[in-house]
mmCIF file of C-alpha atoms in Angstrom:
data_model
loop_
_atom_site.group_PDB
_atom_site.id
_atom_site.type_symbol
_atom_site.label_atom_id
_atom_site.label_comp_id
_atom_site.label_asym_id
_atom_site.label_seq_id
_atom_site.Cartn_x
_atom_site.Cartn_y
_atom_site.Cartn_z
ATOM 1 C CA THR A 205 36.539 189.793 126.470
ATOM 2 C CA THR A 206 36.175 192.723 124.152
ATOM 3 C CA VAL A 207 36.874 192.898 120.400
ATOM 4 C CA TYR A 208 37.953 196.220 118.783
ATOM 5 C CA CYS A 209 38.456 196.765 115.082
ATOM 6 C CA VAL A 210 41.484 199.153 114.363
ATOM 7 C CA LYS A 211 42.580 200.681 111.217
ATOM 8 C CA ASP A 212 46.182 199.770 110.689
ATOM 9 C CA THR A 213 46.932 203.017 108.818
ATOM 10 C CA GLU A 214 50.836 202.399 108.686
ATOM 11 C CA HIS A 215 50.637 198.588 108.123
ATOM 12 C CA GLY A 216 52.801 198.141 111.222
ATOM 13 C CA THR A 217 51.147 195.014 112.488
ATOM 14 C CA GLY A 218 51.497 192.847 109.432
ATOM 15 C CA SER A 219 47.817 192.687 108.559
ATOM 16 C CA ARG A 220 47.032 192.035 105.030
ATOM 17 C CA THR A 221 43.596 193.707 105.201
ATOM 18 C CA GLY A 222 44.599 197.096 106.587
ATOM 19 C CA PHE A 223 42.456 196.332 109.746
ATOM 20 C CA VAL A 224 43.248 194.554 112.927
ATOM 21 C CA ALA A 225 41.004 192.808 115.457
ATOM 22 C CA ILE A 226 42.287 193.375 119.028
ATOM 23 C CA LYS A 227 40.787 190.890 121.432
ATOM 24 C CA ALA A 228 41.428 191.945 124.926
ATOM 25 C CA LEU A 229 40.437 190.668 128.308
ATOM 26 C CA ASN A 230 38.806 193.344 130.553
ATOM 27 C CA ASP A 231 39.237 194.167 134.266
ATOM 28 C CA MET A 232 36.563 191.424 135.147
ATOM 29 C CA CYS A 233 38.653 188.540 133.783
ATOM 30 C CA SER A 234 42.168 189.732 133.127
ATOM 31 C CA ASN A 235 43.439 187.972 136.221
ATOM 32 C CA ASP A 236 41.490 184.737 135.719
ATOM 33 C CA SER A 237 43.838 182.154 134.591
ATOM 34 C CA GLU A 238 41.390 180.341 132.471
ATOM 35 C CA HIS A 239 40.516 183.452 130.441
ATOM 36 C CA VAL A 240 44.299 184.215 129.906
ATOM 37 C CA SER A 241 44.901 180.603 128.951
ATOM 38 C CA ARG A 242 42.124 180.770 126.345
ATOM 39 C CA LEU A 243 43.502 183.960 124.956
ATOM 40 C CA GLU A 244 46.875 182.407 124.640
ATOM 41 C CA ASN A 245 45.448 179.214 123.169
ATOM 42 C CA GLU A 246 43.524 181.345 120.436
ATOM 43 C CA TYR A 247 46.711 183.077 119.596
ATOM 44 C CA THR A 248 48.755 179.675 119.210
ATOM 45 C CA ILE A 249 46.228 177.773 117.212
ATOM 46 C CA SER A 250 45.339 180.735 114.970
ATOM 47 C CA ARG A 251 48.949 181.448 114.284
ATOM 48 C CA GLN A 252 49.417 177.702 113.275
ATOM 49 C CA LEU A 253 46.209 177.254 111.369
ATOM 50 C CA ALA A 254 46.304 180.487 109.459
ATOM 51 C CA LEU A 255 49.419 179.103 107.488
ATOM 52 C CA GLN A 256 47.294 176.130 106.293
ATOM 53 C CA CYS A 257 43.605 177.261 106.188
ATOM 54 C CA THR A 258 42.111 180.239 104.593
ATOM 55 C CA SER A 259 39.145 179.948 106.796
ATOM 56 C CA VAL A 260 41.195 181.122 109.874
ATOM 57 C CA ARG A 261 42.426 184.620 110.381
ATOM 58 C CA LEU A 262 46.173 185.244 111.017
ATOM 59 C CA ALA A 263 47.181 185.906 114.660
ATOM 60 C CA LEU A 264 49.553 188.988 114.306
ATOM 61 C CA SER A 265 50.792 189.348 117.877
ATOM 62 C CA MET A 266 50.166 188.860 121.510
ATOM 63 C CA SER A 267 50.694 191.770 123.992
ATOM 64 C CA GLU A 268 48.495 194.067 126.084
ATOM 65 C CA PHE A 269 45.920 196.597 125.199
ATOM 66 C CA ASP A 270 44.994 199.325 127.726
ATOM 67 C CA GLY A 271 47.027 197.366 130.322
ATOM 68 C CA PHE A 272 45.084 194.126 129.889
ATOM 69 C CA PRO A 273 46.254 190.804 127.955
ATOM 70 C CA ALA A 274 45.318 190.910 124.277
ATOM 71 C CA ILE A 275 45.891 189.291 120.953
ATOM 72 C CA TYR A 276 46.064 191.080 117.684
ATOM 73 C CA LEU A 277 44.346 189.241 114.833
ATOM 74 C CA GLU A 278 43.831 190.118 111.229
ATOM 75 C CA TRP A 279 40.341 191.597 110.914
ATOM 76 C CA ALA A 280 37.572 189.140 109.513
ATOM 77 C CA ALA A 281 35.367 191.282 107.289
ATOM 78 C CA GLY A 282 31.672 190.471 107.212
ATOM 79 C CA ILE A 283 29.080 189.778 109.728
ATOM 80 C CA THR A 284 28.634 186.770 111.983
ATOM 81 C CA LEU A 285 26.433 183.920 110.811
ATOM 82 C CA SER A 286 23.933 184.693 113.614
ATOM 83 C CA GLU A 287 23.471 188.187 112.189
ATOM 84 C CA TRP A 288 23.250 186.778 108.663
ATOM 85 C CA ILE A 289 20.755 184.214 109.560
ATOM 86 C CA ASN A 290 18.585 186.979 111.343
ATOM 87 C CA LEU A 291 18.841 189.235 108.170
ATOM 88 C CA LEU A 292 17.736 186.245 106.002
ATOM 89 C CA HIS A 293 14.782 185.186 108.119
ATOM 90 C CA LYS A 294 13.696 189.049 108.440
ATOM 91 C CA GLU A 295 13.840 189.199 104.509
ATOM 92 C CA LEU A 296 11.680 185.969 104.220
ATOM 93 C CA ARG A 297 9.111 187.356 106.833
ATOM 94 C CA LEU A 298 8.906 190.528 104.618
ATOM 95 C CA SER A 299 8.595 188.431 101.448
ATOM 96 C CA PRO A 300 5.262 188.346 99.524
ATOM 97 C CA LEU A 301 5.660 184.524 99.726
ATOM 98 C CA HIS A 302 5.210 184.620 103.639
ATOM 99 C CA ASP A 303 1.789 183.208 104.399
ATOM 100 C CA ASN A 304 1.494 184.519 108.081
ATOM 101 C CA SER A 305 1.845 180.874 109.334
ATOM 102 C CA HIS A 306 4.712 179.310 111.112
ATOM 103 C CA TYR A 307 6.056 178.369 107.762
ATOM 104 C CA THR A 308 7.573 180.432 105.014
ATOM 105 C CA ILE A 309 8.135 179.493 101.465
ATOM 106 C CA MET A 310 11.777 179.951 100.598
ATOM 107 C CA ARG A 311 12.615 181.161 97.224
ATOM 108 C CA GLU A 312 14.826 178.711 95.205
ATOM 109 C CA CYS A 313 17.657 181.309 95.052
ATOM 110 C CA ASP A 314 17.623 181.619 98.784
ATOM 111 C CA MET A 315 17.874 177.894 99.214
ATOM 112 C CA ARG A 316 20.728 177.866 96.730
ATOM 113 C CA ILE A 317 22.529 180.559 98.707
ATOM 114 C CA LEU A 318 21.918 178.550 101.958
ATOM 115 C CA LEU A 319 23.289 175.313 100.502
ATOM 116 C CA THR A 320 26.388 176.903 99.108
ATOM 117 C CA LEU A 321 27.160 178.700 102.357
ATOM 118 C CA ALA A 322 26.557 175.384 104.114
ATOM 119 C CA CYS A 323 29.171 173.719 101.788
ATOM 120 C CA THR A 324 31.577 176.513 102.404
ATOM 121 C CA ILE A 325 31.257 176.185 106.206
ATOM 122 C CA SER A 326 31.778 172.360 105.887
ATOM 123 C CA LYS A 327 34.945 172.872 103.815
ATOM 124 C CA ALA A 328 36.240 175.556 106.329
ATOM 125 C CA LEU A 329 35.772 173.097 109.251
ATOM 126 C CA ALA A 330 37.238 170.232 107.264
ATOM 127 C CA GLY A 331 40.243 172.425 106.561
ATOM 128 C CA ILE A 332 40.821 172.988 110.154
ATOM 129 C CA HIS A 333 40.415 169.159 110.919
ATOM 130 C CA CYS A 334 42.846 168.382 108.068
ATOM 131 C CA ALA A 335 45.259 170.775 109.407
ATOM 132 C CA GLY A 336 45.303 168.855 112.805
ATOM 133 C CA ALA A 337 42.848 170.785 114.882
ATOM 134 C CA THR A 338 39.463 170.825 116.179
ATOM 135 C CA HIS A 339 37.287 174.046 116.898
ATOM 136 C CA ASN A 340 35.443 172.790 119.967
ATOM 137 C CA ASN A 341 33.095 175.817 120.025
ATOM 138 C CA LEU A 342 31.464 176.060 116.653
ATOM 139 C CA THR A 343 28.416 178.322 116.884
ATOM 140 C CA PRO A 344 26.867 180.872 114.467
ATOM 141 C CA SER A 345 28.483 183.562 116.403
ATOM 142 C CA ASN A 346 31.951 182.084 115.734
ATOM 143 C CA ILE A 347 31.525 182.032 111.923
ATOM 144 C CA VAL A 348 31.951 185.229 109.896
ATOM 145 C CA VAL A 349 30.324 185.390 106.483
ATOM 146 C CA GLU A 350 31.470 187.868 103.933
ATOM 147 C CA ASP A 351 29.859 188.586 100.427
ATOM 148 C CA ILE A 352 32.130 188.041 97.548
ATOM 149 C CA ASP A 353 31.758 190.791 94.812
ATOM 150 C CA GLY A 354 28.079 191.117 95.758
ATOM 151 C CA SER A 355 27.237 187.900 94.362
ATOM 152 C CA SER A 356 25.506 184.892 95.949
ATOM 153 C CA ASN A 357 29.047 183.427 96.735
ATOM 154 C CA LYS A 358 30.141 183.845 100.358
ATOM 155 C CA SER A 359 33.438 183.232 102.192
ATOM 156 C CA VAL A 360 33.693 182.383 105.706
ATOM 157 C CA LYS A 361 36.155 182.757 108.544
ATOM 158 C CA LEU A 362 35.970 180.602 111.658
ATOM 159 C CA ILE A 363 36.745 182.646 114.788
ATOM 160 C CA GLY A 364 36.620 182.158 118.548
ATOM 161 C CA LEU A 365 39.428 179.430 118.642
ATOM 162 C CA GLY A 366 40.037 180.004 122.351
ATOM 163 C CA SER A 367 38.772 176.412 123.086
ATOM 164 C CA ALA A 368 40.378 174.803 119.933
ATOM 165 C CA SER A 369 42.810 171.897 120.393
ATOM 166 C CA LEU A 370 45.545 170.379 118.242
ATOM 167 C CA HIS A 371 45.246 166.627 117.413
ATOM 168 C CA THR A 372 47.505 164.637 119.693
ATOM 169 C CA GLY A 373 47.311 161.457 117.750
ATOM 170 C CA SER A 374 45.702 159.879 120.711
ATOM 171 C CA GLY A 375 42.201 158.206 120.940
ATOM 172 C CA LYS A 376 40.542 161.586 121.972
ATOM 173 C CA THR A 377 40.815 163.098 118.397
ATOM 174 C CA PHE A 378 37.834 161.263 116.923
ATOM 175 C CA PRO A 379 35.448 162.223 119.644
ATOM 176 C CA LYS A 380 36.432 165.940 119.330
ATOM 177 C CA ILE A 381 35.878 165.780 115.520
ATOM 178 C CA HIS A 382 32.577 164.074 116.240
ATOM 179 C CA GLU A 383 31.601 166.951 118.616
ATOM 180 C CA ASP A 384 32.586 169.635 115.991
ATOM 181 C CA LEU A 385 30.347 167.799 113.424
ATOM 182 C CA LEU A 386 27.482 167.666 115.845
ATOM 183 C CA SER A 387 27.966 171.461 116.456
ATOM 184 C CA LEU A 388 27.941 171.861 112.625
ATOM 185 C CA GLY A 389 24.583 170.113 112.427
ATOM 186 C CA ALA A 390 23.269 172.517 115.049
ATOM 187 C CA VAL A 391 24.514 175.472 112.938
ATOM 188 C CA PHE A 392 22.783 174.152 109.892
ATOM 189 C CA PHE A 393 19.590 173.587 111.779
ATOM 190 C CA GLU A 394 19.594 177.107 112.736
ATOM 191 C CA MET A 395 20.387 178.201 109.143
ATOM 192 C CA PHE A 396 17.632 176.186 107.547
ATOM 193 C CA THR A 397 14.840 176.706 110.017
#
C-alpha cells in the first residue's frame, strides 16, 4: 500500500483540511483479495467512525488511483507517534542532563507532555470503543500526532483502520477491546522508555 498526500486545490473531494490522503494498493497487492478487503474495511469503518470521533479522519471516497484500488481520506496533519518518539529521544540524548549511561534524566516539562499525550491517545481509543468499534492494530505508526498552536498540547488521529471491526454485541467484543488496551500499553511502553 502507498499513501500520497495531494493538495485539493478546488476542494472537490469534500476535504475540510484542503489536503487528501490517497491510500492505494500497488501492483504487488492489487489483486490480493485480503488487501482489497482491508482497504474496503478501512473506508467503511473510517466513514462511520469519523461522524462520531474526532480522532478518526473522514473517508471521502473509494475508487481507483493510477488503475489500482484506492481510498481517499482527509489528510491527518502531523507526524506518526513513532517519528515523534524518535525525535523526543534524540532531544533527550542531546540534553545536558544525559549522563551517557543507559538512563536519561527526563525534564519535568517533557514528562508532562508525555503524560498529556498518553491521556489524549487513551481518549482517542476510548472514543473509537464508545462509537462501537475496535482498532485491532494500534501501534505508534498508526497514531498521528499534531502540535496545537506550538504549545505542549497535542491532537491525535488514529489511522490504519484496515483491521478495525465493529462491535457485534457478541461475546467477541470484550476480548478485542482487551487486545486494543494491551496494544495501548505497548505504545505507552515505547513512549516512556
